[in-house]
XYZ file of C-alpha atoms in Angstrom:
276
model
C 0.293 0.257 0.030
C 1.567 3.404 -1.201
C 2.438 6.388 1.122
C 0.005 9.333 0.252
C 1.573 11.765 -1.211
C 2.339 15.146 1.316
C 0.545 17.545 0.036
C -2.636 14.975 0.943
C -1.626 14.883 4.392
C -2.118 18.482 4.611
C -5.282 19.131 2.987
C -8.337 20.968 3.567
C -10.920 18.506 5.744
C -14.440 19.679 4.575
C -17.668 17.685 5.447
C -19.498 16.047 3.202
C -22.914 18.399 4.742
C -20.239 21.628 4.111
C -20.382 24.882 2.403
C -16.975 26.821 1.257
C -17.786 28.699 -1.569
C -15.481 29.865 -4.047
C -12.866 32.284 -3.325
C -12.655 30.758 -0.176
C -8.677 31.096 1.228
C -7.827 27.806 3.520
C -4.485 27.076 4.652
C -2.683 23.663 5.226
C -4.482 21.115 8.474
C -7.766 23.462 8.378
C -10.566 21.651 9.957
C -14.458 22.368 8.651
C -17.327 20.400 10.109
C -20.176 19.679 9.116
C -23.368 20.909 8.256
C -20.760 24.888 7.928
C -20.844 28.035 5.202
C -17.563 29.623 4.897
C -18.264 32.827 2.317
C -15.733 33.615 -0.657
C -14.222 36.002 1.057
C -12.979 34.283 3.601
C -9.285 33.207 4.971
C -8.674 31.324 7.144
C -4.830 30.438 8.553
C -3.547 27.011 9.197
C -4.693 24.509 11.368
C -7.954 26.148 12.047
C -10.913 24.076 13.168
C -14.350 25.099 12.553
C -16.072 21.790 14.536
C -20.318 22.321 13.165
C -22.691 24.575 12.215
C -20.966 27.377 11.703
C -21.665 30.503 8.978
C -18.095 33.028 8.927
C -18.956 35.884 6.137
C -17.586 38.527 4.565
C -13.688 39.884 4.526
C -13.471 37.873 7.799
C -9.923 36.540 8.448
C -9.471 34.183 10.939
C -5.398 33.180 12.405
C -3.347 30.102 12.613
C -4.804 27.142 15.507
C -7.670 29.247 15.945
C -10.499 26.963 17.089
C -14.593 27.430 16.502
C -17.491 25.952 18.380
C -21.013 24.770 16.654
C -22.709 27.486 15.493
C -20.448 30.535 16.234
C -21.502 33.648 13.138
C -18.465 35.136 12.236
C -18.343 38.653 9.777
C -21.924 38.844 8.894
C -23.407 42.600 8.684
C -23.078 44.864 11.012
C -26.383 45.849 13.304
C -26.009 49.629 12.440
C -28.704 50.245 9.804
C -26.044 53.202 7.874
C -24.635 50.203 7.477
C -24.630 49.468 3.463
C -22.848 45.897 2.546
C -19.250 47.297 2.063
C -16.482 45.692 2.202
C -14.964 45.908 5.366
C -13.373 43.315 7.751
C -13.099 41.633 10.806
C -9.712 40.223 11.763
C -9.426 37.380 14.043
C -5.804 36.009 15.379
C -4.163 33.136 16.031
C -5.012 30.519 18.493
C -7.927 32.038 19.744
C -11.130 29.588 21.473
C -14.461 30.992 20.196
C -17.317 29.095 21.530
C -21.346 28.469 21.051
C -22.868 31.153 19.639
C -20.398 33.902 19.854
C -21.698 36.687 17.019
C -18.501 39.092 15.859
C -19.452 41.851 13.132
C -16.883 43.645 11.278
C -16.213 47.518 11.114
C -17.975 50.191 9.746
C -16.084 52.079 6.591
C -16.527 56.148 8.386
C -14.807 54.629 10.745
C -11.555 52.184 9.297
C -13.981 49.698 8.242
C -12.756 47.202 10.424
C -12.482 45.213 13.820
C -10.437 43.403 15.000
C -8.967 40.382 18.143
C -5.410 39.663 18.938
C -3.585 36.235 19.626
C -4.876 33.526 22.704
C -7.615 35.439 23.721
C -11.347 33.426 24.624
C -14.812 33.698 24.470
C -17.481 32.128 25.659
C -20.758 31.084 24.897
C -23.177 33.919 23.568
C -20.823 36.758 23.906
C -20.767 39.566 21.269
C -17.974 41.507 19.302
C -20.033 44.275 17.239
C -18.689 46.063 14.692
C -15.331 48.279 15.214
C -14.354 47.370 17.800
C -10.830 45.798 18.779
C -9.766 42.965 21.602
C -5.652 42.915 22.216
C -4.600 39.393 22.601
C -4.819 37.018 25.883
C -8.368 38.146 26.869
C -11.110 36.528 28.165
C -14.679 37.634 27.737
C -17.113 35.279 29.714
C -19.795 34.239 28.261
C -22.881 36.354 27.779
C -20.454 39.288 27.718
C -21.672 42.300 25.848
C -19.393 45.132 23.311
C -21.349 47.662 21.972
C -19.999 49.223 18.831
C -16.329 50.921 18.700
C -15.493 49.313 22.572
C -11.937 48.740 23.405
C -10.186 46.281 25.039
C -5.721 45.967 26.006
C -4.898 43.064 26.336
C -5.248 40.956 29.531
C -8.996 41.690 30.128
C -11.071 39.325 32.288
C -14.812 39.718 32.154
C -17.266 38.105 33.856
C -20.012 36.363 33.050
C -23.260 39.108 31.750
C -21.567 42.448 31.346
C -22.368 44.912 28.981
C -19.876 47.437 27.410
C -21.081 50.766 26.190
C -19.736 52.252 22.296
C -17.729 54.261 22.766
C -15.522 53.061 26.040
C -12.056 51.882 26.058
C -11.208 49.245 28.810
C -7.561 49.293 30.123
C -5.011 46.040 29.176
C -4.769 43.324 32.530
C -8.411 45.012 34.020
C -10.715 42.964 35.780
C -15.371 44.034 34.516
C -16.365 41.688 37.465
C -19.976 39.689 36.120
C -23.774 41.512 35.475
C -21.753 44.598 35.210
C -22.634 46.899 33.247
C -19.297 49.522 32.421
C -20.643 52.460 31.068
C -17.409 54.973 30.881
C -13.608 53.758 30.583
C -11.809 51.555 33.059
C -8.228 51.874 33.825
C -6.290 49.701 32.679
C -5.538 47.251 35.638
C -8.636 48.564 37.363
C -11.250 46.724 38.819
C -15.151 47.356 37.970
C -17.876 45.966 40.152
C -21.934 47.284 39.675
C -24.847 49.007 37.303
C -23.386 51.699 37.218
C -20.119 50.141 36.905
C -18.029 51.772 39.710
C -13.974 51.205 40.054
C -13.456 48.906 42.993
C -9.547 48.940 43.213
C -7.294 47.011 41.384
C -7.157 44.044 39.704
C -4.248 42.335 42.389
C -3.632 38.738 41.606
C -3.574 39.799 37.139
C -0.987 42.007 38.198
C 0.789 39.575 40.714
C -0.235 36.782 37.808
C 2.230 39.314 35.134
C 4.723 39.120 37.437
C 4.841 42.322 39.654
C 6.839 42.448 43.053
C 4.961 43.717 45.915
C 6.742 46.959 45.992
C 5.076 47.974 41.849
C 2.064 46.683 43.233
C 2.307 49.456 45.707
C 3.755 52.332 44.047
C 0.730 51.939 41.809
C -1.342 50.893 44.587
C -0.349 54.676 46.487
C -0.904 56.183 42.649
C -4.544 54.603 42.516
C -5.820 56.372 46.092
C -4.000 59.902 44.675
C -5.123 60.411 41.324
C -8.965 59.630 42.256
C -8.363 61.017 46.467
C -12.907 62.708 46.239
C -11.286 66.171 47.660
C -9.514 67.557 44.426
C -9.628 67.104 40.802
C -8.705 63.740 39.358
C -6.666 66.415 36.628
C -5.149 67.997 39.692
C -3.675 64.346 41.143
C -2.988 62.881 37.767
C 0.021 66.063 37.774
C 1.231 65.019 41.306
C 1.379 62.154 41.036
C 3.303 62.845 37.769
C 5.792 64.794 39.680
C 6.326 62.321 42.389
C 5.960 58.684 40.766
C 10.324 57.360 40.184
C 8.868 55.882 36.398
C 6.703 53.074 37.465
C 5.709 51.241 34.092
C 1.803 50.820 35.439
C 1.932 54.148 36.199
C 2.690 55.650 33.278
C 0.406 53.825 31.533
C -2.911 54.090 33.817
C -1.848 58.144 33.416
C -1.415 57.885 30.076
C -5.054 56.193 29.911
C -6.047 58.833 31.408
C -4.886 62.061 29.482
C -5.872 59.717 25.458
C -8.350 61.480 24.067
C -11.558 59.487 25.035
C -15.411 60.001 24.080
C -16.163 59.019 27.153
C -15.810 59.689 30.915
C -14.048 57.958 32.874
C -14.917 55.220 35.994
C -14.263 56.456 39.370
C -14.122 54.599 42.939
C -17.391 57.247 43.982
C -20.379 57.046 41.502
C -21.442 60.331 39.366
C -17.379 61.340 39.335
C -15.829 62.162 36.233
C -12.742 62.657 35.216
């Protein structure tokens, strides 16, 4: 018995009930399971696996090694009344896990036309990424998390089940969002937010420890956090003082830069009603 040719060993495996339209680009060792539908402009990287009943449409690119579970729908038209069928993009990174019923939409043409997802991120069942969102790497969206349009999520953010994020909100890297939280305003890097409306409860100390922060660094960030959100004086004045006093601690510099950046939204704070 002769061995199969090397090319055959790496060919895509497409179930007989799946539909892969002409023009779709499939990398090596791609698996397209039963009753999947892959549109003509889709690009699947090497070792991508679509389990079953997955729909991928539009100009959607999925990076190497990503696994998509049943009934996920990726790249279909944005839920926006102004969308007129333009070729906008959804770009998903490498080694992501996209669980059952997840939905992700491409961007709108007047806002850059791209929705992006980084590498090694996990999207649990029925989470939603709307048009023009930019989600970092090593992010976890738990079940039923909802991102409105134009939301930016930094690296290593964890969001609890059922959390909802208002459009144009920014969530800084290493932040933790509690389950069922309503995120109406920006959340600083390393911030921990809970409640409805969402209130900044402190810092994601566990996340910082997992990322290798020393005790002294964590204490310095804590001191800066308390000084920035001192309720007796305006945040901008507090930031000016912290900027003068900080010893170039990278985390503190990141927090200040995040607050200083332009934003469509106010800043989440420890006190309900306090604004940046």
